[in-house]
């Protein structure tokens, strides 16, 4: 059984399939898109031994030859050097304009492969086969591609939509629980932004989902993809409401950058702490009932996510400087704030002082 969600972007529209056994069916599902008899499969060293064979068998069954390129696992791979090496390996195989890349892995592989696809020969197509919960509910959808820079997260990138997204639920069976929990932070985000009904579903079903219940996972992934498809379909390039998807991210990206992207704090964990900060800031500014912020923190903690800063020796000013460098900043600080659960909005030119006070209090806590 699988479900299909459509991202409507005119000529660049595409399907997201959510279900079991999709990697084995990849050749069949991609048949209309693959124009060569080969596909460049980009994956990482942890995912390759677990899932590449099923995907590659699925491609061969449709007469497509997979050419595998394996990168190191983890956020540290999302950099300019690795991007250069990936492009070099691709060029060694003499790609054509109609060649296609397939990203098999989490958000790191999806982001770097998408960026490579947008650059190779001035742009080739790519397919996303996300294998983490985070990538299935967020990063594989919407066409943001990037690598990190010393100056901050995702600062070198492009918008390049995939042609197809295959969210195979079977892949999640091998995902460590900590990674599942990190991905869950991006699931509940959709409820917190504008869907209190989905937040209530999350409240009732997060434990089942994290314990591996397939039906709960399928529902959460399809709902998340529907929510993201709606937002991206209306605002592909983040001129407006797409920024709502960055709830918790301005704080979270600064925490990740302060830790030099070393995986001590996973992206989803940084987002969870950042989401608590965004709700706390909303309370501090008199916008949000304190009970809603407490509820968000309780919910994330119950899902096994961190809700407080990972390091007590940070300086608020250093974090503020990193936030000002975030690409979402434009002049003053931009945050996604909330008037309550399901009532998020984009706030530009947020005064710095309450943010500094909030960070100082969080560091001292
Ligand atoms: P990741 O790609 O590093 O994957 C997490 C870890 O899980 C890695 O070690 C990976 O090897 C391993 N793994 C992946 N699939 C597995 C599986 N099925 N079984 C066992 N292990 C598996 O990280 P992530 O959390 O998937 O993605 C985080 C990245 O996504 C960040 O760089 C973030 O900036 C990016 N992101 C991008 C967007 C976007 O719109 N493009 C949105 C959200 C996040
Ligand atoms: N994850 C934020 C976005 O896709 O816009």
Coordinates of C-alpha atoms and ligand atoms in Angstrom, one line a residue:
X1 CA 0.0 0.0 0.0
X2 CA 1.3 3.4 -0.8
X3 CA 0.0 7.0 -0.9
X4 CA 0.9 9.7 -3.3
X5 CA 1.2 13.4 -2.5
X6 CA 1.6 15.8 -5.4
X7 CA 3.7 19.0 -5.2
X8 CA 2.1 21.4 -7.6
X9 CA 4.7 23.6 -9.3
X10 CA 3.5 23.8 -12.9
X11 CA 5.9 22.2 -15.3
X12 CA 8.1 21.2 -12.3
X13 CA 5.4 19.4 -10.4
X14 CA 6.2 16.0 -8.9
X15 CA 4.9 13.1 -6.9
X16 CA 5.9 12.0 -3.4
X17 CA 5.2 8.3 -2.8
X18 CA 4.9 7.1 0.8
X19 CA 4.7 3.4 1.5
X20 CA 6.5 0.1 1.9
X21 CA 8.7 -1.6 -0.7
X22 CA 9.3 1.5 -2.7
X23 CA 13.0 1.1 -3.1
X24 CA 12.5 -2.2 -4.9
X25 CA 10.0 -0.5 -7.2
X26 CA 12.3 2.5 -7.9
X27 CA 13.0 1.4 -11.5
X28 CA 9.3 1.1 -12.3
X29 CA 8.3 4.3 -10.5
X30 CA 11.1 6.3 -12.1
X31 CA 10.5 4.8 -15.6
X32 CA 9.1 8.0 -17.1
X33 CA 11.9 10.2 -15.7
X34 CA 15.0 8.2 -16.4
X35 CA 16.2 9.0 -19.9
X36 CA 19.5 7.1 -19.8
X37 CA 20.1 3.4 -19.1
X38 CA 22.0 4.4 -15.9
X39 CA 21.4 6.3 -12.7
X40 CA 24.0 7.8 -10.4
X41 CA 23.1 6.6 -6.9
X42 CA 24.6 8.9 -4.3
X43 CA 24.5 7.5 -0.8
X44 CA 26.5 7.4 2.4
X45 CA 28.6 4.7 4.1
X46 CA 26.0 3.9 6.7
X47 CA 23.0 3.7 4.4
X48 CA 24.8 1.9 1.6
X49 CA 25.1 -1.6 3.3
X50 CA 21.6 -1.3 4.6
X51 CA 19.5 -0.2 1.7
X52 CA 21.5 0.3 -1.6
X53 CA 21.1 -3.3 -2.7
X54 CA 17.3 -3.2 -2.6
X55 CA 17.3 0.0 -4.6
X56 CA 19.8 -1.1 -7.1
X57 CA 18.0 -4.4 -7.7
X58 CA 14.8 -2.4 -8.2
X59 CA 16.6 -0.3 -10.8
X60 CA 18.2 -3.3 -12.6
X61 CA 14.8 -4.9 -12.8
X62 CA 13.7 -2.0 -15.0
X63 CA 16.8 -2.2 -17.1
X64 CA 18.6 0.7 -15.5
X65 CA 22.2 0.3 -14.4
X66 CA 23.0 1.9 -11.0
X67 CA 26.4 3.6 -10.6
X68 CA 27.0 4.1 -6.9
X69 CA 29.0 6.9 -5.2
X70 CA 29.3 6.6 -1.5
X71 CA 30.1 9.6 0.7
X72 CA 31.1 9.7 4.4
X73 CA 28.0 9.8 6.8
X74 CA 27.1 12.8 8.9
X75 CA 26.6 16.6 8.7
X76 CA 30.4 17.2 8.2
X77 CA 29.9 15.8 4.7
X78 CA 27.7 18.8 3.7
X79 CA 30.6 21.0 2.7
X80 CA 32.3 22.5 -0.3
X81 CA 35.1 20.0 -0.4
X82 CA 32.8 17.0 -0.5
X83 CA 30.6 18.7 -3.1
X84 CA 33.7 19.2 -5.3
X85 CA 34.7 15.5 -4.8
X86 CA 31.2 14.4 -5.7
X87 CA 31.1 16.5 -8.8
X88 CA 34.6 15.2 -9.8
X89 CA 33.5 11.6 -9.5
X90 CA 30.3 12.3 -11.5
X91 CA 32.3 14.0 -14.3
X92 CA 34.7 11.1 -14.4
X93 CA 31.7 9.0 -15.6
X94 CA 31.0 11.3 -18.5
X95 CA 27.5 12.4 -17.6
X96 CA 25.1 13.9 -20.1
X97 CA 22.4 16.6 -19.7
X98 CA 19.8 13.9 -19.5
X99 CA 21.7 12.0 -16.8
X100 CA 19.9 11.7 -13.5
X101 CA 21.2 11.5 -9.9
X102 CA 19.4 9.6 -7.1
X103 CA 19.9 10.6 -3.5
X104 CA 19.6 7.6 -1.2
X105 CA 20.1 8.7 2.4
X106 CA 19.1 11.3 5.0
X107 CA 19.0 15.1 4.6
X108 CA 22.7 15.4 4.2
X109 CA 22.8 13.2 1.1
X110 CA 19.6 14.7 -0.2
X111 CA 20.9 18.3 0.2
X112 CA 24.4 17.7 -1.3
X113 CA 23.1 15.6 -4.1
X114 CA 20.5 18.1 -5.0
X115 CA 23.1 20.9 -5.1
X116 CA 25.4 18.7 -7.3
X117 CA 22.5 18.0 -9.6
X118 CA 21.8 21.7 -9.9
X119 CA 25.4 22.4 -10.8
X120 CA 26.4 19.4 -13.0
X121 CA 26.4 20.5 -16.7
X122 CA 24.3 23.5 -15.6
X123 CA 21.6 21.3 -14.1
X124 CA 20.5 17.7 -14.4
X125 CA 17.5 16.0 -12.9
X126 CA 17.5 14.2 -9.5
X127 CA 15.3 11.8 -7.5
X128 CA 15.1 11.8 -3.7
X129 CA 14.9 8.4 -1.9
X130 CA 15.0 9.7 1.7
X131 CA 15.9 7.1 4.4
X132 CA 15.5 9.1 7.6
X133 CA 12.2 10.4 9.1
X134 CA 13.6 13.9 8.9
X135 CA 14.3 13.6 5.2
X136 CA 11.0 11.9 4.4
X137 CA 8.9 14.6 6.2
X138 CA 11.0 17.7 5.2
X139 CA 14.3 17.8 3.5
X140 CA 13.5 15.6 0.5
X141 CA 10.5 17.8 -0.4
X142 CA 10.6 21.4 -1.7
X143 CA 13.8 21.7 -3.6
X144 CA 16.1 23.4 -1.1
X145 CA 19.6 22.1 -1.6
X146 CA 22.8 23.3 0.2
X147 CA 26.1 22.7 1.9
X148 CA 27.3 24.3 5.0
X149 CA 30.0 27.0 5.2
X150 CA 32.4 28.0 8.0
X151 CA 30.3 31.1 8.3
X152 CA 27.0 29.3 8.9
X153 CA 24.6 26.5 7.9
X154 CA 23.3 25.9 4.4
X155 CA 24.8 29.2 3.1
X156 CA 25.9 27.7 -0.3
X157 CA 22.9 26.3 -2.1
X158 CA 20.2 26.6 -4.7
X159 CA 16.5 25.9 -5.3
X160 CA 16.4 22.7 -7.5
X161 CA 13.2 20.6 -7.3
X162 CA 13.5 16.8 -7.4
X163 CA 11.5 14.9 -10.2
X164 CA 10.3 12.3 -7.8
X165 CA 10.4 11.5 -4.0
X166 CA 10.3 7.9 -2.7
X167 CA 9.6 7.7 1.0
X168 CA 10.1 4.0 1.7
X169 CA 8.8 3.2 5.2
X170 CA 11.0 0.0 5.3
X171 CA 14.1 2.2 5.5
X172 CA 13.0 3.6 8.9
X173 CA 13.3 0.1 10.4
X174 CA 17.1 0.4 10.6
X175 CA 17.2 4.0 11.8
X176 CA 18.6 4.5 15.3
X177 CA 15.9 5.8 17.8
X178 CA 17.8 9.0 18.3
X179 CA 17.6 9.8 14.6
X180 CA 13.9 8.9 14.6
X181 CA 13.4 11.3 17.5
X182 CA 15.3 14.0 15.7
X183 CA 13.2 13.7 12.6
X184 CA 10.1 13.8 14.8
X185 CA 10.9 17.4 15.7
X186 CA 10.2 18.3 12.0
X187 CA 6.9 16.3 12.1
X188 CA 5.4 18.1 15.0
X189 CA 6.5 21.4 13.5
X190 CA 3.7 21.2 11.0
X191 CA 1.1 21.1 13.8
X192 CA 2.8 23.9 15.7
X193 CA 2.8 26.1 12.6
X194 CA -0.8 26.1 11.6
X195 CA -2.5 22.8 12.4
X196 CA -3.6 22.3 16.0
X197 CA -5.6 19.2 14.9
X198 CA -2.3 17.6 13.7
X199 CA -0.6 18.7 17.0
X200 CA -3.3 16.9 18.9
X201 CA -2.8 13.8 16.7
X202 CA 1.0 14.0 17.5
X203 CA 0.2 14.3 21.2
X204 CA -1.8 11.1 21.0
X205 CA 0.5 9.1 18.6
X206 CA 4.1 10.3 19.0
X207 CA 5.0 7.3 21.2
X208 CA 3.5 4.8 18.7
X209 CA 5.3 6.5 15.9
X210 CA 8.7 6.4 17.7
X211 CA 8.2 2.8 18.7
X212 CA 8.0 1.9 15.0
X213 CA 4.3 1.6 14.3
X214 CA 4.0 1.6 10.5
X215 CA 0.5 3.1 10.3
X216 CA 1.4 6.0 12.6
X217 CA 4.6 6.6 10.6
X218 CA 2.8 6.5 7.3
X219 CA 0.1 8.9 8.5
X220 CA 2.7 11.4 9.9
X221 CA 4.8 11.3 6.8
X222 CA 1.9 11.7 4.4
X223 CA 0.4 14.6 6.5
X224 CA 3.8 16.3 6.8
X225 CA 4.4 16.0 3.0
X226 CA 0.9 17.3 2.3
X227 CA 1.5 20.3 4.6
X228 CA 4.9 21.0 3.0
X229 CA 3.6 20.5 -0.5
X230 CA 0.9 23.1 0.2
X231 CA 3.4 25.7 1.5
X232 CA 6.0 25.1 -1.2
X233 CA 3.3 25.1 -4.0
X234 CA 2.2 28.6 -2.8
X235 CA 5.7 30.0 -2.1
X236 CA 8.5 28.0 -3.7
X237 CA 11.3 30.6 -3.2
X238 CA 10.4 31.7 0.3
X239 CA 9.1 35.1 -0.5
X240 CA 6.5 34.8 2.3
X241 CA 4.8 31.9 4.1
X242 CA 7.5 29.2 3.3
X243 CA 9.5 30.9 6.0
X244 CA 7.1 29.4 8.5
X245 CA 8.8 26.1 7.9
X246 CA 11.8 27.7 9.7
X247 CA 10.1 27.6 13.1
X248 CA 12.9 26.9 15.6
X249 CA 15.5 27.1 12.9
X250 CA 17.1 30.5 13.5
X251 CA 18.0 29.4 17.0
X252 CA 18.7 25.9 16.0
X253 CA 21.1 26.8 13.1
X254 CA 23.1 29.0 15.5
X255 CA 23.4 26.1 18.0
X256 CA 24.6 23.8 15.2
X257 CA 27.1 26.4 13.9
X258 CA 28.4 27.0 17.4
X259 CA 29.1 23.3 17.7
X260 CA 30.8 23.3 14.2
X261 CA 28.2 20.9 12.8
X262 CA 29.9 18.0 14.6
X263 CA 26.8 15.8 15.1
X264 CA 27.0 16.2 18.9
X265 CA 23.7 17.9 18.4
X266 CA 21.6 16.5 15.5
X267 CA 19.8 18.9 13.2
X268 CA 16.4 17.8 14.5
X269 CA 17.6 18.1 18.1
X270 CA 18.8 21.7 17.5
X271 CA 15.4 22.4 15.9
X272 CA 13.6 21.0 19.0
X273 CA 15.6 23.3 21.4
X274 CA 15.1 26.2 18.9
X275 CA 11.4 25.6 18.9
X276 CA 11.3 25.9 22.7
X277 CA 13.2 29.1 22.3
X278 CA 10.8 30.5 19.7
X279 CA 7.8 29.8 21.9
X280 CA 9.7 31.2 25.0
X281 CA 10.5 34.3 23.0
X282 CA 6.9 34.6 21.9
X283 CA 5.9 34.5 25.6
X284 CA 8.5 37.0 26.6
X285 CA 7.1 39.4 23.9
X286 CA 3.6 39.0 25.3
X287 CA 2.4 37.2 22.2
X288 CA 1.8 33.6 23.4
X289 CA 0.1 32.1 26.5
X290 CA 2.8 30.7 28.7
X291 CA 0.8 27.4 29.0
X292 CA 1.2 26.8 25.2
X293 CA 5.0 27.2 25.5
X294 CA 5.0 24.8 28.5
X295 CA 2.9 22.3 26.5
X296 CA 5.4 22.4 23.5
X297 CA 8.3 21.8 25.8
X298 CA 6.6 18.9 27.6
X299 CA 5.6 17.3 24.3
X300 CA 9.1 17.5 22.8
X301 CA 10.7 16.2 26.1
X302 CA 8.2 13.3 26.1
X303 CA 9.4 12.5 22.6
X304 CA 12.9 12.2 23.9
X305 CA 14.1 15.4 22.4
X306 CA 16.4 17.9 24.2
X307 CA 14.7 21.2 25.2
X308 CA 17.5 23.0 26.8
X309 CA 20.9 24.3 25.5
X310 CA 23.5 21.6 25.1
X311 CA 26.4 23.8 26.4
X312 CA 26.5 26.1 29.4
X313 CA 29.7 28.1 28.4
X314 CA 28.2 29.8 25.4
X315 CA 28.0 33.6 25.3
X316 CA 24.6 35.1 24.2
X317 CA 26.4 37.5 21.9
X318 CA 28.2 34.7 20.0
X319 CA 24.8 33.0 19.4
X320 CA 23.3 36.4 18.4
X321 CA 26.1 36.9 15.9
X322 CA 25.5 33.5 14.4
X323 CA 21.8 34.2 14.1
X324 CA 22.5 37.5 12.3
X325 CA 24.5 35.5 9.8
X326 CA 21.6 33.0 9.2
X327 CA 20.5 33.5 5.6
X328 CA 16.9 34.1 6.8
X329 CA 18.1 37.3 8.4
X330 CA 17.4 40.6 6.5
X331 CA 18.6 43.6 8.4
X332 CA 17.0 43.0 11.8
X333 CA 16.5 39.5 13.2
X334 CA 13.7 37.5 11.7
X335 CA 12.0 34.8 13.8
X336 CA 9.1 32.6 13.4
X337 CA 7.0 33.4 16.5
X338 CA 3.7 32.0 17.7
X339 CA 0.5 33.4 19.2
X340 CA -0.1 29.8 20.4
X341 CA 0.0 26.3 19.2
X342 CA -0.9 26.3 15.5
X343 CA -0.6 30.0 15.3
X344 CA 2.9 30.7 14.0
X345 CA 3.8 33.8 12.0
X346 CA 6.8 35.5 10.5
X347 CA 8.2 38.4 12.5
X348 CA 10.8 40.7 11.0
X349 CA 12.9 43.2 12.9
X350 CA 12.5 41.5 16.3
X351 CA 14.3 43.7 18.9
X352 CA 17.6 42.2 19.9
X353 CA 17.4 42.8 23.6
X354 CA 14.7 40.3 24.5
X355 CA 16.5 37.7 22.4
X356 CA 19.7 38.4 24.2
X357 CA 17.9 38.1 27.6
X358 CA 16.3 34.9 26.6
X359 CA 19.6 33.3 25.5
X360 CA 21.4 34.5 28.6
X361 CA 18.6 32.9 30.8
X362 CA 18.8 29.7 28.7
X363 CA 22.6 29.5 29.1
X364 CA 22.4 30.2 32.8
X365 CA 19.6 27.6 33.4
Ligands
LIG1 P1 21.7 12.6 8.0 O1 21.5 12.6 6.5 O2 23.1 12.9 8.5 O3 21.3 11.2 8.5 C1 21.4 10.9 9.9 C2 22.2 9.7 10.1 O4 21.4 8.5 9.9 C3 23.5 9.5 9.2 O5 24.5 9.0 10.0 C4 23.0 8.5 8.2 O6 24.1 7.8 7.7 C5 22.1 7.7 9.0 N1 21.0 7.0 8.3 C6 20.3 7.5 7.3 N2 19.3 6.7 6.9 C7 19.4 5.6 7.7 C8 18.7 4.4 7.9 N3 17.6 4.2 7.2 N4 19.1 3.5 8.8 C9 20.2 3.7 9.5 N5 20.9 4.9 9.5 C10 20.5 5.8 8.6 O7 20.7 13.6 8.7 P2 19.1 13.9 8.6 O8 18.7 14.1 9.9 O9 18.4 13.0 7.7 O10 19.1 15.3 7.8 C11 19.7 16.5 8.4 C12 20.1 17.4 7.3 O11 18.9 17.8 6.5 C13 20.7 18.7 7.8 O12 21.9 19.0 7.1 C14 19.6 19.8 7.5 O13 20.2 21.0 7.3 C15 19.0 19.2 6.3 N6 17.6 19.7 6.1 C16 17.4 20.2 4.8 C17 16.1 20.6 4.6 C18 15.7 21.1 3.2 O14 14.6 21.6 3.0 N7 16.6 20.8 2.2 C19 15.1 20.6 5.5 C20 15.4 20.1 6.8 C21 16.7 19.6 7.1
LIG2 N1 12.9 23.2 5.8 C1 12.6 24.5 5.3 C2 12.1 24.6 3.9 O1 12.1 23.6 3.2 O2 11.7 25.6 3.5

